[in-house]
Tab-separated table of C-alpha atoms and ligand atoms in Angstrom:
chain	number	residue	atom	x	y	z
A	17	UNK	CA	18.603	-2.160	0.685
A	18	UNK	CA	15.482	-0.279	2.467
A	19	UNK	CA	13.561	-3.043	3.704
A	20	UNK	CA	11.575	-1.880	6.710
A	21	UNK	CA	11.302	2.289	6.810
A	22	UNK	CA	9.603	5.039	8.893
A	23	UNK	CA	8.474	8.291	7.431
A	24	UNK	CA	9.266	11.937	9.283
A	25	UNK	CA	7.609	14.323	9.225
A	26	UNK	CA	7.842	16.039	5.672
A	27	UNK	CA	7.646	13.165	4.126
A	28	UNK	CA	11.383	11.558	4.376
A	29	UNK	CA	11.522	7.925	4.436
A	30	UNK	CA	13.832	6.398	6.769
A	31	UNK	CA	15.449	2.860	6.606
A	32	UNK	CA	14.698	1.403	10.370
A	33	UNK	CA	18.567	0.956	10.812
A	34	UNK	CA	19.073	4.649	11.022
A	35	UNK	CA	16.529	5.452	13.540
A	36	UNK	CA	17.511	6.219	17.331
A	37	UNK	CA	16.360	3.539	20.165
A	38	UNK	CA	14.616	6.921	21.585
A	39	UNK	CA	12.295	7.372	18.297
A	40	UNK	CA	11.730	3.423	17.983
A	41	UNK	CA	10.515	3.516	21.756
A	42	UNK	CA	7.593	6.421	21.748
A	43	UNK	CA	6.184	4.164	19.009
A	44	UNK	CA	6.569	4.582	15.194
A	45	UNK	CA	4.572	3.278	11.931
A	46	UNK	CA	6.997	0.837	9.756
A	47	UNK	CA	6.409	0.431	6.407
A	48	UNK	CA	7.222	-2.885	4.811
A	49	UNK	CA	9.403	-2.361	0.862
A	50	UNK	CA	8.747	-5.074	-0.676
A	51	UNK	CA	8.696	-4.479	-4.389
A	52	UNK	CA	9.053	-2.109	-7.396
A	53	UNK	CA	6.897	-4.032	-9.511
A	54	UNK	CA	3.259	-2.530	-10.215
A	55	UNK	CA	0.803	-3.430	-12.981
A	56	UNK	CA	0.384	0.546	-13.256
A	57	UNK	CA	1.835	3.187	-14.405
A	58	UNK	CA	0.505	6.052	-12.941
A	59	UNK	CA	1.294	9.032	-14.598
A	60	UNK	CA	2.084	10.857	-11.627
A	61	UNK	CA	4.582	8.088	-10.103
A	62	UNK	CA	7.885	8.545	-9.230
A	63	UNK	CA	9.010	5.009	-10.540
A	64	UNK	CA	7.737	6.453	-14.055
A	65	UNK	CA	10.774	8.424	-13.717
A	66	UNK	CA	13.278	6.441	-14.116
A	67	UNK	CA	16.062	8.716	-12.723
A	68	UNK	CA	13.961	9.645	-9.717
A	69	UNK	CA	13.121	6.045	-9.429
A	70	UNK	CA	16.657	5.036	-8.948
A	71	UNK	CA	17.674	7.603	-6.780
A	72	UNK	CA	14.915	7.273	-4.229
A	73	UNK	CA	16.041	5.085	-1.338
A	74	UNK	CA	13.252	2.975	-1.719
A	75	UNK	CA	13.908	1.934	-5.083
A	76	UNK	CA	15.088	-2.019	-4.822
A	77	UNK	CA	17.962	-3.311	-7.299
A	78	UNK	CA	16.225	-6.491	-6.392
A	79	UNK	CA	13.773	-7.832	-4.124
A	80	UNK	CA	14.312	-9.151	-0.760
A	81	UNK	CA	13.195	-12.428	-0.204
A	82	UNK	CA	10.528	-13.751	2.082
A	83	UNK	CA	13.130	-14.747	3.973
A	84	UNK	CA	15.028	-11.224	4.460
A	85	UNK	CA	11.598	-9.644	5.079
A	86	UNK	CA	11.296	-11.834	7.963
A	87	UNK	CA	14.905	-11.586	9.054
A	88	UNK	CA	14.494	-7.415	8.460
A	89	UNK	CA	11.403	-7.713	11.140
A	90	UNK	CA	13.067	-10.280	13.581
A	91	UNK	CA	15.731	-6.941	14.459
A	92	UNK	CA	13.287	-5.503	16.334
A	93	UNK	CA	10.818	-5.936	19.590
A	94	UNK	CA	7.410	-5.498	17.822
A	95	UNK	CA	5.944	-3.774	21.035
A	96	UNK	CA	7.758	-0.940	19.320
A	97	UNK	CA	5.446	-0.614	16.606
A	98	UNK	CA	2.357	0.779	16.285
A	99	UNK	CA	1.459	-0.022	12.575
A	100	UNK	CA	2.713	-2.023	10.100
A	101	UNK	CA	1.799	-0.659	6.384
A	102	UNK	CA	2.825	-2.977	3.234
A	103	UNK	CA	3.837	-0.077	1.070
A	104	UNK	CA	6.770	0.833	-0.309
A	105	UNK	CA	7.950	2.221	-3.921
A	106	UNK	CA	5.512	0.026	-5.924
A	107	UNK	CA	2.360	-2.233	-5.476
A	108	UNK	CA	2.873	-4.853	-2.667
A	109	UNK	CA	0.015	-7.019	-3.155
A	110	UNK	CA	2.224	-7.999	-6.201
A	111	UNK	CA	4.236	-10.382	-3.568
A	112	UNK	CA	0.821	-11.179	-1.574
A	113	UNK	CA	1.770	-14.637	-1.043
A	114	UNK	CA	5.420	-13.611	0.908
A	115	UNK	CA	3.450	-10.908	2.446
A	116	UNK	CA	1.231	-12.845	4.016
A	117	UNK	CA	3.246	-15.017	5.495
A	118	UNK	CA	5.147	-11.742	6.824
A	119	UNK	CA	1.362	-10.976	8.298
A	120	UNK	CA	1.608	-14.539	10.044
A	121	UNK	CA	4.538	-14.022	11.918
A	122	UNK	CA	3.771	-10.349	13.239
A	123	UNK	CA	0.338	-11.530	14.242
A	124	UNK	CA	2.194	-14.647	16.278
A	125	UNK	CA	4.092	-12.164	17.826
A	126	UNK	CA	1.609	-9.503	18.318
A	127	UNK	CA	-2.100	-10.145	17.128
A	128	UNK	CA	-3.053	-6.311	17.889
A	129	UNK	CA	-0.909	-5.271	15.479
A	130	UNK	CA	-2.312	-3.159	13.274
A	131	UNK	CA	-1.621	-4.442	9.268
A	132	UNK	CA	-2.295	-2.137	6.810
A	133	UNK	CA	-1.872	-2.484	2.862
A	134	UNK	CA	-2.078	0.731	0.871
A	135	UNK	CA	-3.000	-0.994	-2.349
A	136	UNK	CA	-4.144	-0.107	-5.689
A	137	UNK	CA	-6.732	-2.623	-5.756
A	138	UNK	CA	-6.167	-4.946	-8.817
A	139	UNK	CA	-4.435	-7.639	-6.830
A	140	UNK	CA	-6.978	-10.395	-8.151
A	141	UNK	CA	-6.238	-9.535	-11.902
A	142	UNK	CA	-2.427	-9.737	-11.025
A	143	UNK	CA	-2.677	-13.412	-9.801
A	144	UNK	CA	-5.780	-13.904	-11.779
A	145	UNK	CA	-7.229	-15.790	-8.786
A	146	UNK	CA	-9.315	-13.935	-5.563
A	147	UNK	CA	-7.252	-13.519	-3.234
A	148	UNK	CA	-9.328	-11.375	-1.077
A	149	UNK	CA	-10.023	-14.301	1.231
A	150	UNK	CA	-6.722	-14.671	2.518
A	151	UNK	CA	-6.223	-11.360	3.601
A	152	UNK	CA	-8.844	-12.116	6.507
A	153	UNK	CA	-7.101	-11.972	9.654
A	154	UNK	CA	-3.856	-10.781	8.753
A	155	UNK	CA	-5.005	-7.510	7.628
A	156	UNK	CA	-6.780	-4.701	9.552
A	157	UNK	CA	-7.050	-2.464	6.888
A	158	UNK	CA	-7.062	-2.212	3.197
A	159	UNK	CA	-6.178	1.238	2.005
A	160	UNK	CA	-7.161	1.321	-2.075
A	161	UNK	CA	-6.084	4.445	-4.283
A	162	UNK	CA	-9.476	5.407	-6.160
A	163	UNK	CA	-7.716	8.658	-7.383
A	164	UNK	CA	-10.930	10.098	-9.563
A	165	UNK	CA	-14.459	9.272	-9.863
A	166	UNK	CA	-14.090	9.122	-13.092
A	167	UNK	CA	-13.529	5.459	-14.736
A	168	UNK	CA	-11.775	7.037	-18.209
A	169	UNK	CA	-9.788	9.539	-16.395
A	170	UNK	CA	-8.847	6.530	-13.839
A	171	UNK	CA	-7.350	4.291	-16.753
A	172	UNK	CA	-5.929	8.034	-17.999
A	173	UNK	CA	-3.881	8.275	-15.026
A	174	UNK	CA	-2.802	4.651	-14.162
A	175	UNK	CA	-2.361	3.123	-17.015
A	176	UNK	CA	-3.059	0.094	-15.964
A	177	UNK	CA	-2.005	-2.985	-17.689
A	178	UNK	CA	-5.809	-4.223	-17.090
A	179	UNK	CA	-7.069	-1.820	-19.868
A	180	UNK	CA	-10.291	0.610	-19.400
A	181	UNK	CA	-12.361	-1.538	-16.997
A	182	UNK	CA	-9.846	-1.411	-14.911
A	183	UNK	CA	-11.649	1.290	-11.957
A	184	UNK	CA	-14.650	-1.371	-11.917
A	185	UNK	CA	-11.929	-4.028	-11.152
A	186	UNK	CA	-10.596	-1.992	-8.320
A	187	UNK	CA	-14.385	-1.025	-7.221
A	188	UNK	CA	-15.022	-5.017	-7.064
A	189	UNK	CA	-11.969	-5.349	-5.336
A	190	UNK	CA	-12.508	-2.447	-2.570
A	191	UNK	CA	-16.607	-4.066	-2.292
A	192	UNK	CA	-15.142	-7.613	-1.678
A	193	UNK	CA	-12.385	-6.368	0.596
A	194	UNK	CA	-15.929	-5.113	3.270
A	195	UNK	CA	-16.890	-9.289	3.519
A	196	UNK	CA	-12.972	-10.132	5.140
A	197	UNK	CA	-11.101	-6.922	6.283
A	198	UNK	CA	-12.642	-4.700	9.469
A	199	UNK	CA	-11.523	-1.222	7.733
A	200	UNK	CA	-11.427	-0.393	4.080
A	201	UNK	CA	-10.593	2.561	2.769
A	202	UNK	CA	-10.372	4.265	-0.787
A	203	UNK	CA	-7.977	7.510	-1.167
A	204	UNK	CA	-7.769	10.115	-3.062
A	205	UNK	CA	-5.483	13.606	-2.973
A	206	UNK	CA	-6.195	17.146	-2.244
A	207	UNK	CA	-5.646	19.380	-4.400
A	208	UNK	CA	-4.950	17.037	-7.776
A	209	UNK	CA	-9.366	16.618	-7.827
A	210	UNK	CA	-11.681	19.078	-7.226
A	211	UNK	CA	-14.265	19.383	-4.433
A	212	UNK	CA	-16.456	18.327	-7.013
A	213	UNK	CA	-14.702	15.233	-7.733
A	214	UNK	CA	-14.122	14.503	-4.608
A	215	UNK	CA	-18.107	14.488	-3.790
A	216	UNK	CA	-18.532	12.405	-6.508
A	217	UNK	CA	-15.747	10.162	-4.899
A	218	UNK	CA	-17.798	10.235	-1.477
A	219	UNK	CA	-20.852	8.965	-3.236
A	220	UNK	CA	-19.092	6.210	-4.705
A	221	UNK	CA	-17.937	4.653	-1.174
A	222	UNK	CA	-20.617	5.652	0.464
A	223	UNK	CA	-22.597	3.295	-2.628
A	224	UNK	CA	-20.010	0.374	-1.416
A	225	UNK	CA	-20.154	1.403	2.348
A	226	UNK	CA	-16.582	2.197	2.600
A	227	UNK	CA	-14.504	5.195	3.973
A	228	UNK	CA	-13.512	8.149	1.713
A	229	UNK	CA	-10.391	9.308	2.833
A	230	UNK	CA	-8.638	12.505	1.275
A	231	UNK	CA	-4.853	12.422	1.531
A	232	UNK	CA	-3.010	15.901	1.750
A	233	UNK	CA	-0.797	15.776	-0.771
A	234	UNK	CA	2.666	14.463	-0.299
A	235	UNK	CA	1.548	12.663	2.641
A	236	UNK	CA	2.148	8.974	3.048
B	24	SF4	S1	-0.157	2.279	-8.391
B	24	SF4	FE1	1.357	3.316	-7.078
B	24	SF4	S2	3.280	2.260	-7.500
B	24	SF4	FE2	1.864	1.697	-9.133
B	24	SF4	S3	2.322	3.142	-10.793
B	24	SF4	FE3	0.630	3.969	-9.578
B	24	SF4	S4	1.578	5.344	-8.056
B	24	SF4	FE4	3.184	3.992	-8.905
């Protein structure tokens, strides 16, 4: 099971186990797989695929526990790391309780860590409770997929489980995120909006005060 992983360049992901001592010493980004589940269903995701899904080698046959999350991290001499990202092949804020407790320990070990969740924003319909206060201090940065400007074309493409209001959720969320978390961010991808869209994307954060940031495709 792929619990922690790195990505190369071109977009591989690779399990932490594989990766030599010399690549873990200059310094590398680990990405925390923590679960499948997602209350999307994007209609560009991989895990909508069910074959690709299972042959990816982040897709989990079950979840590791809290416990093997911990374990997964307590391998390795977190000077080593320069980022942690909650990631992985589905949304993680899903398990934000385990996760934060995964936050805890990194940041008793190394409180400059930088934590990073790339999330899709709809964590406090999920638990149907905010949770937005306990990410304070644990996370650096929140890193929210606003994928169009558009709130039809955003339930279009996610099919979210929270129905057609579901961009305003995520907008709420990302506004929220500003009072408790030093960085947020909302993403969206070259090349699948136009520049167009994309200006109409920079108007919306720069409405919440938040950063616009416009992923090349592929990348993580
Ligand atoms: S939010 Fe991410 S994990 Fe969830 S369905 Fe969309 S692309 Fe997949």
């Amino acid at each position: 099971m792929t619990i922690l992983y790195t990505v190369h360049p071109g977009g591989q992901y690779v399990n932490l186990e594989n990766i030599s001592d010399e690549e873990m010493q200059s310094g590398i980004k680990v990405y925390v797989n923590a679960t499948n589940r997602c209350p999307c269903s994007c209609t560009f995701c991989l895990r909508t695929k069910k074959h690709m899904a299972e042959s990816n080698t982040l897709w989990l046959k079950r979840e590791p526990t809290l416990e093997e999350i911990l374990a997964a991290f307590k391998k390795y001499d977190l000077n080593n790391f320069k980022e942690v990202i909650f990631c992985g092949f589905g949304e993680p804020l899903v398990r934000s309780d385990d996760l934060m407790q995964v936050a805890d320990y990194i940041k008793s070990i190394r409180p400059d860590l930088p934590i990073r969740v790339n999330t899709v924003g709809l964590a406090n319909q999920v638990h149907n409770r905010d949770i937005i206060p306990e990410l304070k201090g644990r996370i650096d940065t929140v890193s929210i997929s606003l994928n169009t400007p558009s709130k039809e074309e955003y339930y279009k493409l996610t099919r979210s489980k929270f129905g057609p209001d579901s961009q305003d959720y995520m907008l709420a969320f990302a506004k929220e995120c500003k009072d408790y978390i030093p960085h947020v961010v909302l993403t969206v991808v070259d090349h699948v909006i136009s520049d167009e869209e994309i200006a109409q994307c920079q108007k919306i954060c720069d409405r919440l005060g938040v950063t616009l940031r416009v992923r090349p495709y592929e990348e993580n």
